[in-house]
CSV table of C-alpha atoms and ligand atoms in Angstrom, one decimal:
chain,number,residue,atom,x,y,z
A,222,MET,CA,114.2,73.9,57.3
A,223,SER,CA,113.4,70.9,59.6
A,224,LEU,CA,109.8,70.1,60.4
A,225,PRO,CA,110.0,71.4,64.0
A,226,ASP,CA,111.5,74.7,62.8
A,227,GLU,CA,108.8,75.0,60.2
A,228,LEU,CA,106.1,74.4,62.8
A,229,LEU,CA,107.7,76.8,65.2
A,230,ALA,CA,107.8,79.6,62.6
A,231,LEU,CA,104.1,79.1,62.0
A,232,ALA,CA,103.4,78.9,65.8
A,233,VAL,CA,105.3,82.2,66.4
A,234,GLU,CA,103.7,84.1,63.5
A,235,THR,CA,100.2,83.0,64.5
A,236,ALA,CA,100.7,83.6,68.3
A,237,ARG,CA,102.0,87.1,67.5
A,238,GLU,CA,99.0,87.9,65.3
A,239,ALA,CA,96.5,86.6,67.9
A,240,GLY,CA,98.3,88.5,70.6
A,241,ARG,CA,98.1,91.8,68.7
A,242,MET,CA,94.4,91.2,68.0
A,243,LEU,CA,93.8,90.6,71.7
A,244,VAL,CA,95.5,93.9,72.6
A,245,ASP,CA,94.0,96.0,69.8
A,246,LYS,CA,90.4,94.6,70.0
A,247,ARG,CA,90.1,94.3,73.8
A,248,PRO,CA,86.8,96.2,74.5
A,249,ALA,CA,87.5,99.5,76.5
A,250,GLY,CA,85.2,98.3,79.3
A,251,GLY,CA,86.7,94.8,79.3
A,252,PRO,CA,85.6,91.7,77.4
A,253,ASP,CA,82.2,90.1,77.9
A,254,VAL,CA,82.0,86.8,79.7
A,255,VAL,CA,80.1,84.6,77.3
A,256,GLN,CA,80.3,81.2,79.1
A,257,THR,CA,81.4,79.7,82.4
A,258,LYS,CA,83.0,76.3,82.7
A,259,SER,CA,83.9,74.3,85.9
A,260,SER,CA,82.6,77.1,88.2
A,261,PRO,CA,81.1,80.6,87.9
A,262,THR,CA,84.7,82.1,88.1
A,263,ASP,CA,86.0,79.8,85.3
A,264,VAL,CA,85.2,82.2,82.5
A,265,VAL,CA,85.3,82.3,78.7
A,266,THR,CA,85.2,85.7,77.0
A,267,GLN,CA,84.3,86.6,73.4
A,268,MET,CA,88.0,87.3,72.9
A,269,ASP,CA,89.1,83.8,73.9
A,270,ARG,CA,86.8,82.5,71.2
A,271,ALA,CA,87.9,85.1,68.6
A,272,ALA,CA,91.6,84.4,69.2
A,273,GLU,CA,91.1,80.6,69.0
A,274,ALA,CA,89.1,81.0,65.7
A,275,LEU,CA,91.9,83.2,64.3
A,276,ILE,CA,94.6,80.8,65.3
A,277,ILE,CA,92.8,77.8,63.8
A,278,GLU,CA,92.0,79.6,60.6
A,279,ARG,CA,95.6,80.7,60.1
A,280,ILE,CA,97.1,77.3,60.8
A,281,ARG,CA,94.6,75.5,58.7
A,282,ALA,CA,95.2,77.8,55.7
A,283,ALA,CA,98.9,76.8,55.9
A,284,ARG,CA,98.5,73.1,56.9
A,285,PRO,CA,95.0,71.8,56.1
A,286,ASP,CA,95.6,68.2,57.3
A,287,ASP,CA,96.7,68.9,60.8
A,288,ALA,CA,94.7,68.1,64.0
A,289,PHE,CA,93.8,70.6,66.7
A,290,LEU,CA,93.2,70.6,70.5
A,291,GLY,CA,91.9,74.0,71.5
A,292,GLU,CA,90.8,75.2,75.0
A,293,GLU,CA,87.7,76.7,73.6
A,294,GLY,CA,86.5,73.7,71.7
A,295,GLY,CA,88.4,74.0,68.5
A,296,THR,CA,89.2,70.3,68.5
A,297,ARG,CA,89.4,68.4,65.3
A,298,ALA,CA,91.1,65.3,63.8
A,299,GLY,CA,93.7,65.4,61.1
A,300,GLY,CA,95.7,63.0,58.9
A,301,SER,CA,99.2,64.5,58.9
A,302,GLY,CA,100.5,63.2,62.3
A,303,VAL,CA,100.8,66.9,63.5
A,304,ARG,CA,98.5,68.2,66.2
A,305,TRP,CA,98.3,71.8,67.4
A,306,VAL,CA,97.6,72.3,71.1
A,307,VAL,CA,96.2,75.9,71.5
A,308,ASP,CA,95.3,78.1,74.5
A,309,PRO,CA,94.2,81.3,72.9
A,310,ILE,CA,94.3,83.1,76.2
A,311,ASP,CA,96.1,81.4,79.1
A,312,GLY,CA,95.3,83.6,82.1
A,313,THR,CA,91.8,84.6,81.0
A,314,VAL,CA,91.1,86.1,84.5
A,315,ASN,CA,94.2,88.4,84.2
A,316,TYR,CA,93.0,89.4,80.7
A,317,LEU,CA,89.5,90.1,82.0
A,318,TYR,CA,90.9,92.4,84.8
A,319,ASP,CA,93.5,94.0,82.4
A,320,LEU,CA,96.4,92.6,84.3
A,321,PRO,CA,99.4,92.2,82.0
A,322,ASP,CA,100.4,88.6,82.5
A,323,TRP,CA,98.3,86.6,80.1
A,324,ALA,CA,99.6,84.8,77.0
A,325,VAL,CA,98.8,83.0,73.8
A,326,SER,CA,100.2,79.5,73.9
A,327,ILE,CA,100.6,77.3,70.8
A,328,ALA,CA,102.4,74.0,70.6
A,329,ALA,CA,102.8,71.5,67.7
A,330,GLU,CA,103.1,67.8,68.4
A,331,VAL,CA,104.3,65.2,66.0
A,332,ASP,CA,102.9,61.7,66.7
A,333,GLY,CA,102.1,62.9,70.2
A,334,THR,CA,105.4,64.5,71.1
A,335,ALA,CA,105.7,68.3,71.4
A,336,VAL,CA,108.3,69.5,69.0
A,337,ALA,CA,107.7,73.2,68.8
A,338,GLY,CA,106.2,75.7,71.2
A,339,ALA,CA,105.5,79.5,71.3
A,340,VAL,CA,104.3,81.5,74.2
A,341,GLU,CA,103.4,85.1,73.3
A,342,MET,CA,103.1,87.7,76.0
A,343,PRO,CA,102.0,90.9,74.2
A,344,ARG,CA,101.7,93.1,77.2
A,345,ARG,CA,105.3,92.3,78.2
A,346,GLY,CA,106.6,92.4,74.6
A,347,GLU,CA,108.0,89.0,75.0
A,348,THR,CA,107.9,85.8,72.8
A,349,TYR,CA,109.2,82.5,74.3
A,350,THR,CA,110.1,79.8,71.8
A,351,ALA,CA,111.5,76.3,71.7
A,352,ALA,CA,112.0,73.6,69.0
A,353,ARG,CA,112.9,70.1,70.3
A,354,GLY,CA,116.6,69.7,70.4
A,355,GLY,CA,117.2,73.3,69.5
A,356,GLY,CA,117.1,75.1,72.9
A,357,ALA,CA,114.7,77.7,74.2
A,358,LEU,CA,114.8,81.4,73.4
A,359,LEU,CA,113.3,84.7,74.6
A,360,HIS,CA,112.7,87.3,72.0
A,361,ALA,CA,112.1,90.8,73.3
A,362,ALA,CA,112.8,94.5,72.4
A,363,GLY,CA,116.4,94.2,73.8
A,364,GLY,CA,117.2,91.2,71.5
A,365,THR,CA,117.1,87.4,71.7
A,366,ARG,CA,118.6,85.4,74.4
A,367,GLU,CA,119.0,81.7,75.2
A,368,LEU,CA,117.1,80.5,78.2
A,369,ARG,CA,118.5,78.4,81.1
A,370,VAL,CA,116.7,77.3,84.2
A,371,ASN,CA,118.3,77.8,87.7
A,372,ALA,CA,119.6,74.4,88.8
A,373,ARG,CA,120.3,73.1,92.3
A,374,VAL,CA,118.7,76.0,94.1
A,375,PRO,CA,118.1,74.8,97.7
A,376,LEU,CA,114.4,74.7,98.5
A,377,ALA,CA,114.8,77.2,101.4
A,378,SER,CA,116.1,79.7,98.8
A,379,ALA,CA,113.7,78.8,96.0
A,380,LEU,CA,111.1,81.2,94.6
A,381,VAL,CA,108.2,78.9,93.8
A,382,ALA,CA,105.1,79.8,91.7
A,383,THR,CA,101.8,77.9,92.0
A,384,GLY,CA,98.2,78.3,91.0
A,385,PHE,CA,94.8,77.3,92.1
A,386,GLY,CA,91.8,75.7,90.4
A,387,TYR,CA,88.4,77.1,90.1
A,388,ALA,CA,86.4,74.6,92.2
A,389,ALA,CA,86.0,75.3,95.9
A,390,ASP,CA,87.0,71.7,97.1
A,391,ARG,CA,90.1,71.8,95.0
A,392,ARG,CA,91.1,75.2,96.4
A,393,ALA,CA,90.6,74.1,100.0
A,394,THR,CA,93.0,71.2,99.4
A,395,GLN,CA,95.5,73.4,97.5
A,396,ALA,CA,95.4,75.9,100.5
A,397,GLN,CA,96.3,73.0,102.9
A,398,VAL,CA,99.2,71.8,100.6
A,399,LEU,CA,100.4,75.4,100.5
A,400,THR,CA,100.8,75.5,104.3
A,401,GLY,CA,103.3,72.7,104.0
A,402,VAL,CA,105.2,74.4,101.2
A,403,LEU,CA,105.3,78.0,102.4
A,404,PRO,CA,107.6,77.5,105.5
A,405,ASN,CA,110.1,75.5,103.4
A,406,VAL,CA,110.7,77.9,100.4
A,407,ARG,CA,111.9,81.5,99.9
A,408,ASP,CA,108.5,82.6,98.9
A,409,ILE,CA,105.5,81.8,96.8
A,410,ARG,CA,104.2,83.7,93.7
A,411,ARG,CA,100.7,83.3,92.2
A,412,GLY,CA,100.8,85.0,88.8
A,413,GLY,CA,97.6,83.5,87.4
A,414,THR,CA,98.9,82.0,84.1
A,415,CYS,CA,100.5,78.5,83.9
A,416,CYS,CA,102.4,79.1,80.7
A,417,VAL,CA,103.8,82.4,82.0
A,418,ASP,CA,105.0,80.6,85.1
A,419,LEU,CA,106.6,77.9,83.0
A,420,CYS,CA,108.4,80.4,80.8
A,421,SER,CA,109.6,82.3,84.0
A,422,VAL,CA,111.1,79.0,85.3
A,423,ALA,CA,112.8,78.6,81.9
A,424,ALA,CA,114.2,82.1,82.1
A,425,GLY,CA,115.4,81.7,85.7
A,426,ARG,CA,112.9,84.3,86.9
A,427,LEU,CA,111.4,81.7,89.1
A,428,ASP,CA,113.1,78.6,90.6
A,429,ALA,CA,110.2,76.3,90.4
A,430,TYR,CA,106.4,75.9,89.7
A,431,TYR,CA,103.8,73.4,90.6
A,432,GLU,CA,100.1,73.2,90.1
A,433,ARG,CA,97.3,70.7,90.1
A,434,GLY,CA,94.4,71.0,87.6
A,435,VAL,CA,96.2,72.5,84.5
A,436,GLN,CA,95.3,71.2,81.1
A,437,ALA,CA,97.2,70.1,78.1
A,438,TRP,CA,96.7,73.4,76.4
A,439,ASP,CA,98.1,75.3,79.4
A,440,ILE,CA,101.4,73.3,79.5
A,441,ALA,CA,102.1,72.0,76.0
A,442,ALA,CA,104.3,74.9,74.8
A,443,GLY,CA,105.6,76.0,78.2
A,444,ALA,CA,106.8,72.5,79.2
A,445,LEU,CA,108.8,72.1,76.0
A,446,ILE,CA,110.4,75.6,76.7
A,447,VAL,CA,111.4,74.5,80.3
A,448,GLN,CA,112.8,71.2,79.0
A,449,GLU,CA,114.8,72.9,76.3
A,450,ALA,CA,116.1,75.4,78.9
A,451,GLY,CA,117.5,72.4,80.8
A,452,GLY,CA,114.7,71.8,83.3
A,453,ARG,CA,112.4,68.9,84.3
A,454,VAL,CA,108.6,69.0,83.9
A,455,GLU,CA,106.8,66.0,85.4
A,456,GLY,CA,104.1,64.9,87.8
A,457,LEU,CA,104.6,62.8,90.9
A,458,HIS,CA,106.8,59.7,90.8
A,459,GLY,CA,107.8,60.1,87.2
A,460,ALA,CA,104.2,60.5,85.9
A,461,ALA,CA,103.7,62.7,82.8
A,462,PRO,CA,102.9,66.3,83.7
A,463,GLY,CA,99.2,67.1,83.4
A,464,SER,CA,96.1,67.9,85.2
A,465,GLU,CA,96.9,65.6,88.2
A,466,LEU,CA,100.1,67.6,88.9
A,467,THR,CA,102.7,69.5,87.0
A,468,ILE,CA,106.0,70.3,88.7
A,469,ALA,CA,108.7,72.3,86.8
A,470,ALA,CA,112.2,73.2,88.0
A,471,GLY,CA,115.9,72.7,87.3
A,472,GLU,CA,117.8,69.6,88.4
A,473,GLY,CA,118.1,69.3,92.1
A,474,THR,CA,115.4,71.8,92.9
A,475,PHE,CA,112.9,69.6,91.0
A,476,GLU,CA,113.7,66.5,93.2
A,477,ALA,CA,113.5,68.6,96.4
A,478,LEU,CA,110.1,70.1,95.5
A,479,HIS,CA,108.8,66.8,94.4
A,480,ASP,CA,109.8,65.1,97.7
A,481,LEU,CA,108.2,68.0,99.7
A,482,LEU,CA,105.0,67.8,97.7
A,483,ALA,CA,104.5,64.0,97.6
A,484,PRO,CA,103.7,63.4,101.3
A,485,LEU,CA,101.5,66.5,101.4
A,486,ASP,CA,99.2,64.4,99.2
A,487,PRO,CA,98.4,67.1,96.6
A,488,LEU,CA,96.1,64.8,94.6
A,489,ARG,CA,93.7,64.0,97.4
A,490,ASP,CA,90.7,66.2,96.4
B,1368,LIP,C1,94.6,79.2,84.1
B,1368,LIP,C2,96.0,78.6,84.4
B,1368,LIP,C3,96.4,79.0,85.8
B,1368,LIP,C4,95.5,78.5,86.8
B,1368,LIP,C5,94.1,79.0,86.6
B,1368,LIP,C6,93.7,78.7,85.1
B,1368,LIP,P1,93.0,79.6,82.0
B,1368,LIP,O1,94.2,78.9,82.8
B,1368,LIP,O2,96.9,79.1,83.5
B,1368,LIP,O3,97.7,78.5,86.1
B,1368,LIP,O4,95.9,78.7,88.1
B,1368,LIP,O5,93.3,78.5,87.5
B,1368,LIP,O6,93.5,77.3,84.9
B,1368,LIP,O7,91.8,79.1,82.5
B,1368,LIP,O8,93.2,81.1,82.2
B,1368,LIP,O9,93.3,79.2,80.5
């Protein structure tokens, strides 16, 4: 088995175990908020922490020399050249409100390049996977299928997802940018979970996605899944995708959305 396939198998097994735990152990009255981060609505629950601890424990047991970057602080150095980028619950607010679209996102990088990614959506019964050079797959009750983005969808017909940050200033700017996007696209979706939106682009359930403010752990697995499904994931003017801006879409649609967003100055806050 190649290293990316080995890492992917571990990512999938671990994401599924964490996903099951998050469903089975979700307190009946909802999880407790144990911390807030960038704003009072940017929350961490005890379940985010428990899931990250489980993921790190499982991966460390199998690969003790690997490094970690985890949303909830599980960051540590390693000596193997492999780093795991982990979001134990992407879409924590959806999880808090018991909305189904949240996910466990686990990516493995080798020397800084993502080579394997798994996004587990327990409430949908779906697992999205990609190993670099091996395509992207959706595993669900009905079977496994290869993913392909929608390419060359004219912007006027494109279903575009986006998301909003937690800080008021950032949200005010994002609302202004949205007024420039909305009249030029089929419609907008705001699902609340970056990696779910990326997987939906990969699956052709959305034509495009853009967001400012997402972190490495939100995008690491989902971006690889979009790329392996034939799509582009970048920031403005060829920048790497990241917290400044992440745009994901198929060829043709990507360029059109990029050129619509650039003069709207989405980075100005
Ligand atoms: C969330 C992202 C989402 C964004 C939210 C938040 P979290 O991540 O996935 O796209 O709009 O503001 O950042 O905080 O649930 O891991």
